[in-house]
């Protein structure tokens, strides 16, 4: 697949322009509302529907060196964290443009690398103040707390940078609020249904409330206001800012952020699993609902296995699997204990005969084929095969091997074989005729789970099977009845394999539109890994653009300090450097920091444009500038962000709004995957920047005169 080409200016840095061009294709994937794309093959005119950065780069024809580096960076992020790829791709484009502009302005290459790296590291230190600790016993409260099927909603939390400016008219506010609620804020009840939007009220002339407003007790509003005041996130100030006001903030040893003032200390932490899940869903409520069901099912299984043991429960994502069934109705999507997989519809009679009875199982950790040899196998050098090209003899050899395998299965009364690799089609046919089920391409964690629960021992070759290797107590059933028209169309059927005490959960993902199944699976795993990393790290970021906004504000303040103070106290790393470099730093450091910050500005503008129904990125940028000025005037941008996140009376919500006040869930981001996405993005940009530089400076002096070439970039 090829992408639309952008005009490359060969007089400027080609590699950075290519990065920016590639990144531009994925800007619609940023934020909770993603626009799908059709990628069309120019040769055969076939198309594929994609909705993620990983699938996009898999489909594009990235044959250039820069394209390959970009794909490897995105794949590394995806393979490690399964999230953060859209952020990575966008920042690669934004910071490529920033580095290219630095070159155009004459900033030395070494200075671009140093200042950009220093700026990002400073941002990473600064955003620590927006981390929210997760209660270590969040699972202990899970049984008695709300679930996704309950009627409750969450504590109030404003999505701070997706709010409508106060100057907008009431009708426009209502329309924009409906858009935000449906697209980006994810204002959902726990059943997955949208809740009613908050009632919007003028400061003087209140709009009449609906007929149920009078029935809402005043205590609801008071309790919500009190809850918000006592749940404010707390800050440890950066060394770059002076403290203003009488409040001071400290970080307690247990990770809780606490405010010290004349009043009672106020703390904030995330101690509710459902609140955490919804905050990490980022618009994928239906997928996160399946994740929640899988976690609770795993928790129940762990409780039954441990009995009275007090070992804390850990979310084991390696024991969760997906089974995608295209062509099935959406209502068939669910979470089930055990292992669900698909087999040919021709196995229906065999499954019906095997179900409702415990059967014995053999586990093969490699391929189940006649010519399979394990990785350490060395063929004898003294044996020479001279008849390998004769198909008749090959078929005869496979037939003998198939008969031998079948005899082994009959000898040990085995009715189920699970193989981690490929399976001989001829063996499957013969086993089906003898009432034995053979399933290939089984995940290694599934094999291990069945080994633990059934007592089976995995073998490499079927000839290694003995009585001690055979497991028992496995049940095979048809997963559920499938509509005849759907079954005929896909020619496949889903079956469930279970045994007592098995630690496996399968999430069944269905859709009548085949092209959407891959997107549903990707979204599910993204939500699952967000929750997994959050629980593993026991901390999250305040989300909704808060972290990126703080980075933008922080870099702008650093740039202004460099200008106003002549870089004093900000460049301790310049000792023992030449006066030329020192003067260059003084001159160019503010420029590099501002251009780096502009990457965050573009990020937030695109995020708002994609999610909050702004008519243009320029309009979104104007709104960001308004917040940025307020944060700068406050003297502490991190405190400003925390206040915007905690108070009810900013933007669309007002303290005198009405007694019927709906609750909006907070938004969270995972910590390490987000920071690693930033690092990978900047590392890739600087790698491309320096690689071209090394190629150029490696030329002989006879080819390029160093004096004449000073200040020019040859590509």
XYZ file of C-alpha atoms in Angstrom:
715
model
C 0.000 0.000 0.000
C 1.297 3.429 -0.809
C 0.445 6.745 0.738
C -0.212 10.152 -0.730
C 3.079 11.910 -1.328
C 3.991 15.299 0.066
C 6.310 17.610 -1.795
C 9.772 17.295 -0.280
C 11.991 20.362 -0.321
C 15.422 18.959 -1.115
C 17.073 22.155 0.084
C 15.975 21.302 3.597
C 16.421 18.175 5.724
C 14.852 15.330 3.711
C 14.739 12.785 6.556
C 12.863 15.076 8.922
C 10.434 16.016 6.166
C 9.754 12.326 5.518
C 9.078 11.716 9.199
C 6.670 14.626 9.310
C 4.918 13.411 6.169
C 4.503 9.870 7.482
C 3.228 11.110 10.836
C 0.637 13.337 9.192
C -1.297 10.247 8.045
C -2.128 9.245 11.622
C -3.292 12.521 13.150
C -6.977 11.409 13.116
C -6.107 8.529 15.476
C -5.204 10.924 18.291
C -7.688 11.088 21.168
C -10.717 9.007 22.140
C -12.612 9.685 18.890
C -10.765 8.019 16.044
C -11.614 8.303 12.375
C -11.086 5.091 10.434
C -9.193 5.086 7.159
C -9.386 3.063 3.966
C -5.964 2.078 2.645
C -6.163 1.259 -1.068
C -3.690 -0.914 -2.962
C -2.764 0.853 -6.215
C -2.069 -2.384 -8.065
C -5.080 -4.566 -7.305
C -7.363 -1.759 -6.042
C -8.209 -3.726 -2.921
C -8.772 -1.794 0.289
C -8.483 -2.406 4.008
C -10.182 -0.538 6.864
C -7.844 0.473 9.692
C -8.367 2.403 12.914
C -5.003 2.373 14.667
C -1.469 3.571 14.127
C -0.010 0.065 14.118
C -2.399 -1.146 11.410
C -1.758 2.029 9.428
C 2.003 1.544 9.285
C 1.543 -2.149 8.502
C -0.478 -1.181 5.442
C 1.701 1.663 4.157
C 4.597 1.064 1.796
C 7.389 2.385 4.002
C 10.368 1.269 1.918
C 12.632 4.186 2.785
C 15.127 3.989 5.629
C 13.252 6.662 7.578
C 9.975 4.803 7.094
C 11.519 1.586 8.370
C 12.864 3.345 11.467
C 9.449 4.837 12.144
C 7.739 1.466 11.787
C 10.249 -0.182 14.118
C 9.759 2.519 16.759
C 5.975 2.176 16.650
C 6.157 -1.618 16.708
C 8.531 -1.538 19.686
C 6.079 0.672 21.584
C 3.165 -1.575 20.641
C 4.935 -4.833 21.478
C 6.025 -3.529 24.875
C 2.979 -1.594 26.061
C 0.182 -2.094 23.469
C -0.707 1.584 23.840
C 0.772 5.030 23.191
C 1.478 4.507 19.486
C -0.766 7.368 18.319
C 0.987 9.758 20.697
C 4.365 8.525 19.492
C 3.487 8.960 15.817
C 2.075 12.443 16.281
C 5.008 13.714 18.340
C 7.444 12.304 15.791
C 5.812 14.538 13.200
C 5.552 17.578 15.461
C 9.132 17.396 16.719
C 10.486 16.612 13.247
C 9.007 19.902 12.110
C 10.501 21.599 15.178
C 13.980 20.204 14.489
C 13.708 21.125 10.819
C 12.762 24.682 11.736
C 15.731 24.858 14.109
C 18.045 23.913 11.248
C 16.435 26.508 9.028
C 17.084 29.159 11.690
C 20.757 28.185 11.855
C 20.772 26.426 15.228
C 23.833 24.139 15.515
C 23.057 20.425 15.330
C 24.640 19.582 18.688
C 22.640 22.316 20.372
C 19.344 21.012 18.967
C 20.091 17.580 20.380
C 21.204 18.861 23.781
C 18.420 21.362 24.401
C 15.607 19.128 23.113
C 16.798 16.239 25.274
C 17.175 18.529 28.273
C 13.709 19.995 27.699
C 11.987 16.631 27.519
C 13.784 15.365 30.631
C 12.701 18.495 32.471
C 9.088 17.898 31.385
C 9.220 14.324 32.645
C 10.396 15.566 36.031
C 7.706 18.244 36.116
C 4.719 15.998 35.377
C 5.441 13.828 38.404
C 3.234 16.288 40.267
C 0.227 15.035 38.257
C 0.625 11.401 39.274
C -2.223 9.889 41.262
C -1.478 6.831 43.440
C -3.730 3.788 43.196
C -4.796 2.104 46.400
C -2.929 -1.184 46.839
C -6.101 -2.947 48.001
C -8.274 -1.820 45.088
C -9.330 -5.442 44.488
C -10.326 -5.990 48.113
C -13.187 -3.526 47.660
C -14.199 -4.934 44.277
C -16.838 -7.345 45.560
C -18.763 -4.654 47.422
C -18.359 -1.845 44.906
C -20.240 -0.941 41.789
C -19.800 -2.781 38.518
C -20.412 -1.899 34.926
C -23.952 -3.254 35.255
C -24.904 -1.027 38.161
C -27.029 2.136 38.037
C -24.568 4.414 39.788
C -22.313 7.061 38.350
C -18.961 8.385 39.411
C -17.671 11.203 41.516
C -17.495 14.525 39.749
C -14.318 15.304 37.850
C -14.039 17.955 35.170
C -12.305 17.059 31.943
C -10.336 20.293 32.160
C -9.215 21.135 28.647
C -12.278 19.942 26.768
C -14.568 22.644 28.056
C -16.543 25.207 26.144
C -15.377 28.850 26.433
C -17.564 30.982 28.670
C -18.399 33.341 25.816
C -20.288 30.709 23.859
C -24.054 31.171 23.654
C -26.380 28.864 25.575
C -27.674 27.003 22.534
C -24.159 26.527 21.220
C -23.066 25.377 24.667
C -25.789 22.775 24.811
C -24.953 21.502 21.345
C -21.225 21.425 22.064
C -21.801 19.706 25.385
C -23.837 16.992 23.714
C -21.014 16.498 21.207
C -18.384 16.350 23.915
C -20.441 13.975 26.014
C -21.083 11.624 23.133
C -17.612 11.765 21.604
C -14.897 12.535 24.087
C -15.941 12.804 27.681
C -17.423 9.326 27.832
C -20.218 10.366 30.214
C -21.667 6.920 30.679
C -23.584 5.100 33.294
C -22.052 1.848 34.407
C -24.404 -0.075 32.163
C -22.719 1.558 29.172
C -25.671 3.826 28.351
C -25.098 7.582 28.070
C -26.350 9.614 31.016
C -28.141 12.915 30.648
C -25.930 15.924 30.110
C -25.589 18.474 32.908
C -28.164 21.231 32.791
C -26.651 24.500 31.609
C -27.667 27.618 33.498
C -27.057 31.323 32.877
C -25.465 33.172 35.729
C -28.635 35.257 36.329
C -31.555 33.853 34.358
C -31.646 30.131 34.983
C -33.086 27.831 32.411
C -36.043 25.931 33.692
C -35.091 22.492 34.976
C -36.879 19.376 33.818
C -39.773 17.894 35.754
C -37.528 15.625 37.788
C -35.230 18.372 39.010
C -37.461 19.314 41.899
C -37.312 15.751 43.152
C -33.519 15.809 43.520
C -32.516 16.563 47.131
C -30.270 19.490 47.881
C -28.017 17.163 49.800
C -26.893 15.552 46.537
C -25.367 18.765 45.294
C -23.805 19.563 48.653
C -22.258 16.123 48.937
C -20.844 16.365 45.423
C -19.321 19.750 46.119
C -17.853 18.523 49.387
C -16.530 15.374 47.720
C -14.781 17.395 45.058
C -13.188 19.753 47.551
C -11.771 16.898 49.584
C -10.497 14.961 46.544
C -8.254 17.610 45.045
C -5.015 16.223 43.679
C -2.041 17.658 45.478
C 1.258 18.924 44.177
C 4.931 18.793 44.898
C 6.268 21.987 43.294
C 9.032 21.914 40.743
C 12.247 23.736 41.452
C 11.482 25.971 38.466
C 8.559 27.707 40.166
C 8.260 29.786 43.301
C 5.486 28.879 45.723
C 2.577 31.277 45.826
C -0.092 31.502 48.448
C -0.199 29.973 51.895
C -0.756 26.387 50.842
C 2.152 23.969 50.720
C 2.187 20.493 49.254
C 4.125 17.440 50.358
C 4.426 13.862 49.185
C 3.860 11.351 51.966
C 5.850 8.097 52.134
C 2.827 6.034 51.039
C 2.611 7.999 47.781
C -0.448 10.045 48.722
C -0.228 13.703 47.775
C -1.273 15.934 50.680
C -1.934 19.643 51.061
C -0.716 21.382 54.187
C -2.696 24.416 55.249
C -4.547 25.776 58.207
C -7.465 23.519 57.351
C -7.627 19.759 57.682
C -5.155 18.036 55.317
C -6.789 16.920 52.077
C -5.694 13.833 50.216
C -6.500 12.329 46.851
C -5.959 8.841 45.543
C -7.742 6.412 43.227
C -9.211 3.594 45.298
C -12.106 2.459 43.111
C -11.545 -0.087 40.337
C -14.492 0.998 38.197
C -13.496 4.654 38.420
C -10.014 3.666 37.303
C -11.335 1.558 34.427
C -13.641 4.240 33.094
C -10.897 6.841 33.426
C -8.588 4.645 31.338
C -11.197 3.693 28.736
C -10.639 6.874 26.660
C -13.936 6.466 24.868
C -13.810 2.657 24.614
C -16.437 1.954 27.268
C -17.751 -1.207 25.623
C -14.246 -2.680 25.418
C -13.384 -1.674 28.985
C -16.623 -3.257 30.149
C -15.361 -6.577 28.769
C -12.019 -6.004 30.499
C -13.833 -5.397 33.781
C -15.797 -8.627 33.411
C -12.596 -10.540 32.649
C -10.851 -9.116 35.726
C -13.771 -9.973 37.984
C -13.978 -13.496 36.585
C -10.258 -13.939 37.160
C -10.688 -12.604 40.693
C -13.442 -15.121 41.394
C -11.341 -17.984 40.030
C -8.388 -16.916 42.179
C -10.631 -16.770 45.251
C -11.923 -20.300 44.683
C -8.428 -21.670 44.180
C -6.872 -19.909 47.165
C -9.717 -20.577 49.577
C -8.851 -18.952 52.878
C -5.370 -17.950 51.689
C -4.673 -14.231 52.001
C -2.353 -13.944 48.980
C -3.222 -10.640 47.243
C -4.860 -10.930 43.843
C -2.836 -9.855 40.810
C -4.360 -9.161 37.417
C -2.725 -11.745 35.097
C -3.191 -10.495 31.545
C -1.311 -13.497 30.140
C -4.285 -15.704 31.036
C -6.803 -13.626 29.066
C -7.441 -14.432 25.417
C -9.661 -13.219 22.622
C -11.728 -15.183 20.149
C -12.877 -13.139 17.147
C -16.039 -14.276 15.361
C -16.814 -12.128 12.308
C -20.321 -12.407 10.937
C -21.944 -12.888 14.337
C -24.308 -10.359 15.952
C -22.855 -7.721 18.285
C -24.883 -9.132 21.176
C -22.786 -12.298 21.130
C -19.724 -10.480 22.523
C -19.100 -11.693 26.067
C -16.568 -12.987 28.588
C -16.424 -16.702 29.420
C -14.290 -18.889 31.687
C -12.155 -21.469 29.915
C -10.825 -21.528 26.382
C -13.006 -20.741 23.376
C -11.759 -21.396 19.864
C -13.152 -22.062 16.410
C -13.199 -25.363 14.503
C -14.647 -26.472 11.212
C -18.403 -26.814 11.017
C -17.815 -30.403 9.910
C -16.795 -31.246 13.500
C -20.299 -30.605 14.827
C -21.194 -34.286 15.150
C -17.906 -35.056 16.926
C -18.340 -32.203 19.423
C -21.878 -33.287 20.246
C -20.651 -36.812 20.935
C -17.790 -35.672 23.164
C -19.670 -33.072 25.196
C -21.143 -33.704 28.663
C -18.342 -36.139 29.552
C -14.785 -35.706 30.897
C -12.152 -36.590 28.318
C -8.403 -37.129 28.367
C -5.998 -34.692 26.726
C -2.479 -34.679 25.278
C -0.487 -31.449 24.911
C 2.086 -31.136 22.100
C 4.324 -28.064 22.359
C 5.504 -28.133 18.728
C 4.051 -29.010 15.337
C 2.080 -32.210 15.019
C 3.346 -33.183 11.590
C 5.371 -36.076 10.207
C 8.440 -34.009 9.258
C 8.580 -31.786 12.375
C 11.840 -31.731 14.312
C 12.556 -29.584 17.353
C 15.004 -26.677 17.111
C 17.941 -28.612 18.565
C 17.601 -31.554 16.199
C 20.621 -32.249 13.975
C 20.097 -34.483 10.967
C 22.644 -37.265 10.678
C 25.285 -36.506 8.048
C 25.670 -40.200 7.124
C 22.087 -40.504 5.843
C 21.273 -39.278 2.354
C 17.685 -39.055 1.091
C 17.461 -39.825 -2.617
C 13.710 -40.322 -3.057
C 12.347 -37.240 -1.335
C 10.925 -35.898 -4.594
C 8.709 -38.911 -5.084
C 5.263 -37.848 -3.904
C 4.039 -41.428 -3.631
C 6.701 -42.368 -1.105
C 6.195 -39.136 0.838
C 2.489 -39.786 1.074
C 3.159 -43.322 2.174
C 5.517 -42.127 4.886
C 2.953 -39.633 6.209
C 0.261 -42.288 6.162
C 2.409 -44.608 8.283
C 3.133 -41.788 10.724
C -0.562 -40.858 10.940
C -1.498 -44.464 11.710
C 1.143 -44.608 14.425
C -0.114 -41.386 16.057
C -3.651 -42.698 16.012
C -2.541 -45.943 17.672
C -0.892 -43.966 20.473
C -4.068 -41.967 21.070
C -6.180 -45.121 21.094
C -3.770 -46.850 23.470
C -4.054 -44.114 26.099
C -7.737 -43.384 25.441
C -7.078 -39.790 24.386
C -9.930 -37.860 22.763
C -8.419 -34.369 22.674
C -5.039 -33.198 21.349
C -3.880 -29.588 21.679
C -0.834 -28.588 19.647
C 1.013 -25.310 19.888
C 2.097 -25.436 16.249
C 0.658 -26.669 12.963
C -1.247 -29.938 12.630
C -1.280 -32.410 9.745
C -4.568 -32.149 7.848
C -4.521 -35.877 7.189
C -4.143 -36.550 10.919
C -7.101 -34.278 11.696
C -9.280 -36.190 9.229
C -8.325 -39.589 10.622
C -8.774 -38.482 14.231
C -12.197 -37.000 13.445
C -13.267 -40.322 11.918
C -12.178 -42.085 15.123
C -14.025 -39.599 17.398
C -10.941 -37.634 18.436
C -10.531 -33.858 18.289
C -7.216 -32.270 17.266
C -6.711 -28.481 17.590
C -3.601 -26.640 16.407
C -2.084 -23.170 16.827
C -2.907 -23.044 20.548
C -1.257 -20.267 22.566
C 1.548 -21.340 24.891
C -0.162 -19.830 27.947
C -3.286 -21.848 27.133
C -1.178 -25.003 26.981
C 0.371 -24.167 30.346
C -3.035 -23.504 31.915
C -4.393 -26.872 30.747
C -1.223 -28.575 31.959
C -1.684 -27.081 35.439
C -5.394 -27.845 35.666
C -5.559 -31.285 34.020
C -2.264 -32.728 35.182
C -0.975 -33.222 31.627
C 2.713 -32.905 30.744
C 3.617 -31.202 27.487
C 5.591 -33.328 25.012
C 7.559 -32.456 21.890
C 6.708 -35.588 19.901
C 3.683 -37.827 20.082
C 5.998 -40.815 20.559
C 6.913 -39.419 23.999
C 3.383 -39.842 25.304
C 2.936 -42.167 28.265
C 0.353 -42.515 31.001
C 1.984 -39.834 33.128
C 1.782 -37.285 30.286
C -1.965 -37.600 29.744
C -4.298 -35.153 31.486
C -7.933 -35.683 32.355
C -11.181 -34.011 33.300
C -11.462 -31.728 30.249
C -14.957 -30.915 28.979
C -15.730 -29.938 25.376
C -18.985 -28.176 24.533
C -20.423 -26.094 21.734
C -20.112 -22.491 22.894
C -23.635 -21.442 21.977
C -26.173 -21.953 19.245
C -25.383 -19.922 16.164
C -27.990 -18.634 13.714
C -28.064 -20.940 10.704
C -27.443 -18.132 8.222
C -24.363 -16.959 10.129
C -23.021 -20.499 10.508
C -23.412 -21.209 6.808
C -21.648 -17.977 5.903
C -18.503 -18.446 8.002
C -18.384 -22.270 7.877
C -16.908 -22.278 11.393
C -18.205 -23.006 14.862
C -17.031 -21.961 18.313
C -16.355 -24.520 21.027
C -15.460 -24.183 24.694
C -12.808 -26.228 26.499
C -12.916 -26.254 30.282
C -11.618 -28.176 33.222
C -12.002 -27.653 36.945
C -9.700 -25.018 38.384
C -8.360 -23.734 35.081
C -7.129 -20.148 35.156
C -8.249 -19.017 31.711
C -10.665 -16.342 30.538
C -11.722 -15.892 26.922
C -13.255 -12.676 25.592
C -15.457 -13.345 22.576
C -15.551 -10.412 20.131
C -18.216 -10.453 17.435
C -19.452 -8.114 14.742
C -21.660 -8.566 11.690
C -19.178 -6.342 9.798
C -16.019 -8.354 9.236
C -13.844 -5.263 8.780
C -14.661 -4.061 12.310
C -13.550 -7.192 14.154
C -9.845 -6.336 14.013
C -10.565 -2.851 15.354
C -12.612 -4.272 18.223
C -9.813 -6.643 19.159
C -7.195 -3.881 19.053
C -9.360 -1.621 21.213
C -9.951 -4.376 23.743
C -6.263 -5.122 24.158
C -5.431 -1.424 24.402
C -7.906 -1.040 27.279
C -6.705 -4.241 28.929
C -3.066 -3.199 28.847
C -3.848 0.301 30.087
C -5.464 -1.233 33.156
C -2.680 -3.792 33.522
C 0.104 -1.190 33.487
C -1.816 1.131 35.818
C -2.297 -1.648 38.386
C 1.280 -2.823 37.979
C 2.728 0.650 38.569
C 0.146 1.576 41.217
C -0.109 5.086 39.780
C -1.672 7.009 36.900
C -1.521 10.485 35.423
C -4.400 12.898 35.432
C -5.517 12.668 31.815
C -7.528 14.651 29.323
C -4.548 16.662 28.116
C -3.444 17.747 31.591
C 0.052 16.260 31.342
C 0.732 17.627 27.879
C -0.595 21.053 28.871
C 1.770 21.151 31.846
C 4.679 20.240 29.555
C 3.735 23.074 27.195
C 3.473 25.606 29.992
C 6.678 24.398 31.644
C 8.759 24.678 28.470
C 7.467 28.142 27.727
C 8.445 29.312 31.200
C 11.918 27.781 30.777
C 12.284 29.587 27.460
C 11.269 32.901 29.018
C 13.697 32.368 31.892
C 16.485 31.768 29.377
C 15.698 35.051 27.678
C 15.185 37.161 30.798
C 18.085 35.822 32.839
C 20.582 35.372 30.032
C 20.549 31.633 30.628
C 22.026 32.047 34.124
C 21.416 29.123 36.383
C 19.909 27.121 33.547
C 22.977 25.836 31.769
C 25.203 24.217 34.362
C 26.089 21.595 31.819
C 28.035 24.198 29.801
C 31.149 24.245 32.010
C 34.438 23.702 30.158
C 32.837 24.363 26.775
C 34.013 26.819 24.178
C 32.864 30.414 24.302
C 31.358 29.931 20.843
C 29.124 27.146 22.085
C 28.213 29.093 25.224
C 27.183 32.106 23.189
C 25.220 29.865 20.829
C 23.343 28.370 23.742
C 22.465 31.797 25.068
C 21.208 32.820 21.669
C 19.396 29.683 20.524
C 18.243 27.859 23.656
C 14.959 29.809 24.004
C 14.216 29.191 20.320
C 14.715 25.427 20.602
C 12.604 25.202 23.753
C 9.779 27.193 22.172
C 9.787 24.994 19.082
C 9.811 21.881 21.271
C 6.878 23.321 23.205
C 5.101 23.994 19.934
C 4.959 20.233 19.476
C 2.854 19.966 22.615
C 0.686 22.849 21.403
C 0.024 21.050 18.119
C -0.722 17.872 20.073
C -3.345 19.575 22.225
C -4.855 21.484 19.309
C -5.290 18.289 17.312
C -6.659 16.475 20.355
C -9.266 19.174 20.900
C -10.105 19.384 17.222
C -10.604 15.607 17.044
C -12.731 15.336 20.166
C -14.312 18.585 21.320
C -16.034 19.763 18.143
C -13.912 22.826 17.528
C -14.369 24.079 13.997
C -10.628 24.258 13.373
C -7.296 23.576 14.996
C -6.713 27.327 15.025
C -9.799 27.817 17.195
C -8.639 25.014 19.467
C -5.207 26.624 19.654
C -6.775 29.919 20.701
C -8.571 28.150 23.527
C -5.311 26.518 24.631
C -3.582 29.892 24.621
C -6.292 31.224 26.930
C -5.593 28.433 29.427
C -1.857 28.864 28.942
C -2.011 32.532 29.837
C -4.066 31.759 32.924
C -1.573 29.075 33.983
C 1.346 31.467 33.546
C -0.407 34.238 35.478
C -1.121 31.829 38.337
C 2.604 31.445 39.021
C 2.388 27.656 39.178
C 1.039 25.841 36.104
C 0.876 22.518 37.935
C -1.338 24.022 40.628
C -3.475 25.575 37.915
C -3.954 22.180 36.249
C -4.885 20.540 39.537
C -7.362 23.278 40.350
C -8.982 23.015 36.931
C -9.283 19.290 37.444
C -10.856 19.589 40.861
C -13.266 22.501 40.804
C -16.850 22.305 39.584
C -17.341 25.905 38.557
C -15.023 26.060 35.544
C -16.228 26.072 31.975
C -19.513 24.246 31.513
C -20.063 23.373 35.168
C -21.092 26.007 37.691
C -21.594 25.869 41.435
C -25.130 27.215 41.090
C -25.965 25.046 38.128
C -28.973 23.264 39.642
C -29.741 20.592 42.171
C -29.741 17.970 39.408
C -26.003 17.687 38.816
C -24.731 14.753 36.787
C -21.363 13.268 37.619
C -18.589 13.186 35.068
C -15.836 10.559 35.460
C -12.226 11.598 35.692
C -9.815 10.743 32.897
C -6.527 8.971 33.579
C -3.402 8.141 31.586
C -0.864 5.435 32.291
C 2.552 6.694 33.339
C 5.438 4.677 31.910
C 3.946 3.914 28.450
C 3.169 7.599 27.920
C 6.639 8.753 28.943
C 8.276 6.040 26.846
C 6.247 7.154 23.841
C 7.661 10.667 24.326
C 11.205 9.351 24.628
C 10.917 7.100 21.592
C 9.482 9.937 19.511
C 12.295 12.350 20.342
C 14.982 9.652 20.065
C 13.785 8.821 16.551
C 13.760 12.476 15.490
C 17.258 13.085 16.848
C 18.502 9.837 15.307
C 17.352 10.877 11.835
C 18.721 14.365 12.406
C 22.190 13.153 13.444
C 22.395 10.291 10.975
C 22.142 12.638 8.004
C 24.673 14.902 9.672
C 27.208 12.084 10.097
C 26.823 11.034 6.481
C 27.494 14.591 5.329
C 30.470 15.282 7.587
C 32.023 11.973 6.574
C 32.834 13.325 3.116
C 36.433 14.104 2.242
C 37.695 17.650 2.402
C 38.320 17.618 -1.336
C 34.642 17.133 -1.963
C 33.302 19.844 0.350
C 35.304 22.767 1.570
C 34.562 23.128 5.284
C 34.820 26.907 5.226
C 32.528 27.313 2.246
C 30.018 24.793 3.568
C 29.723 26.357 7.014
C 26.075 27.102 7.812
C 24.720 24.931 4.992
C 23.214 21.453 5.095
C 24.134 19.202 2.168
C 21.855 16.220 1.512
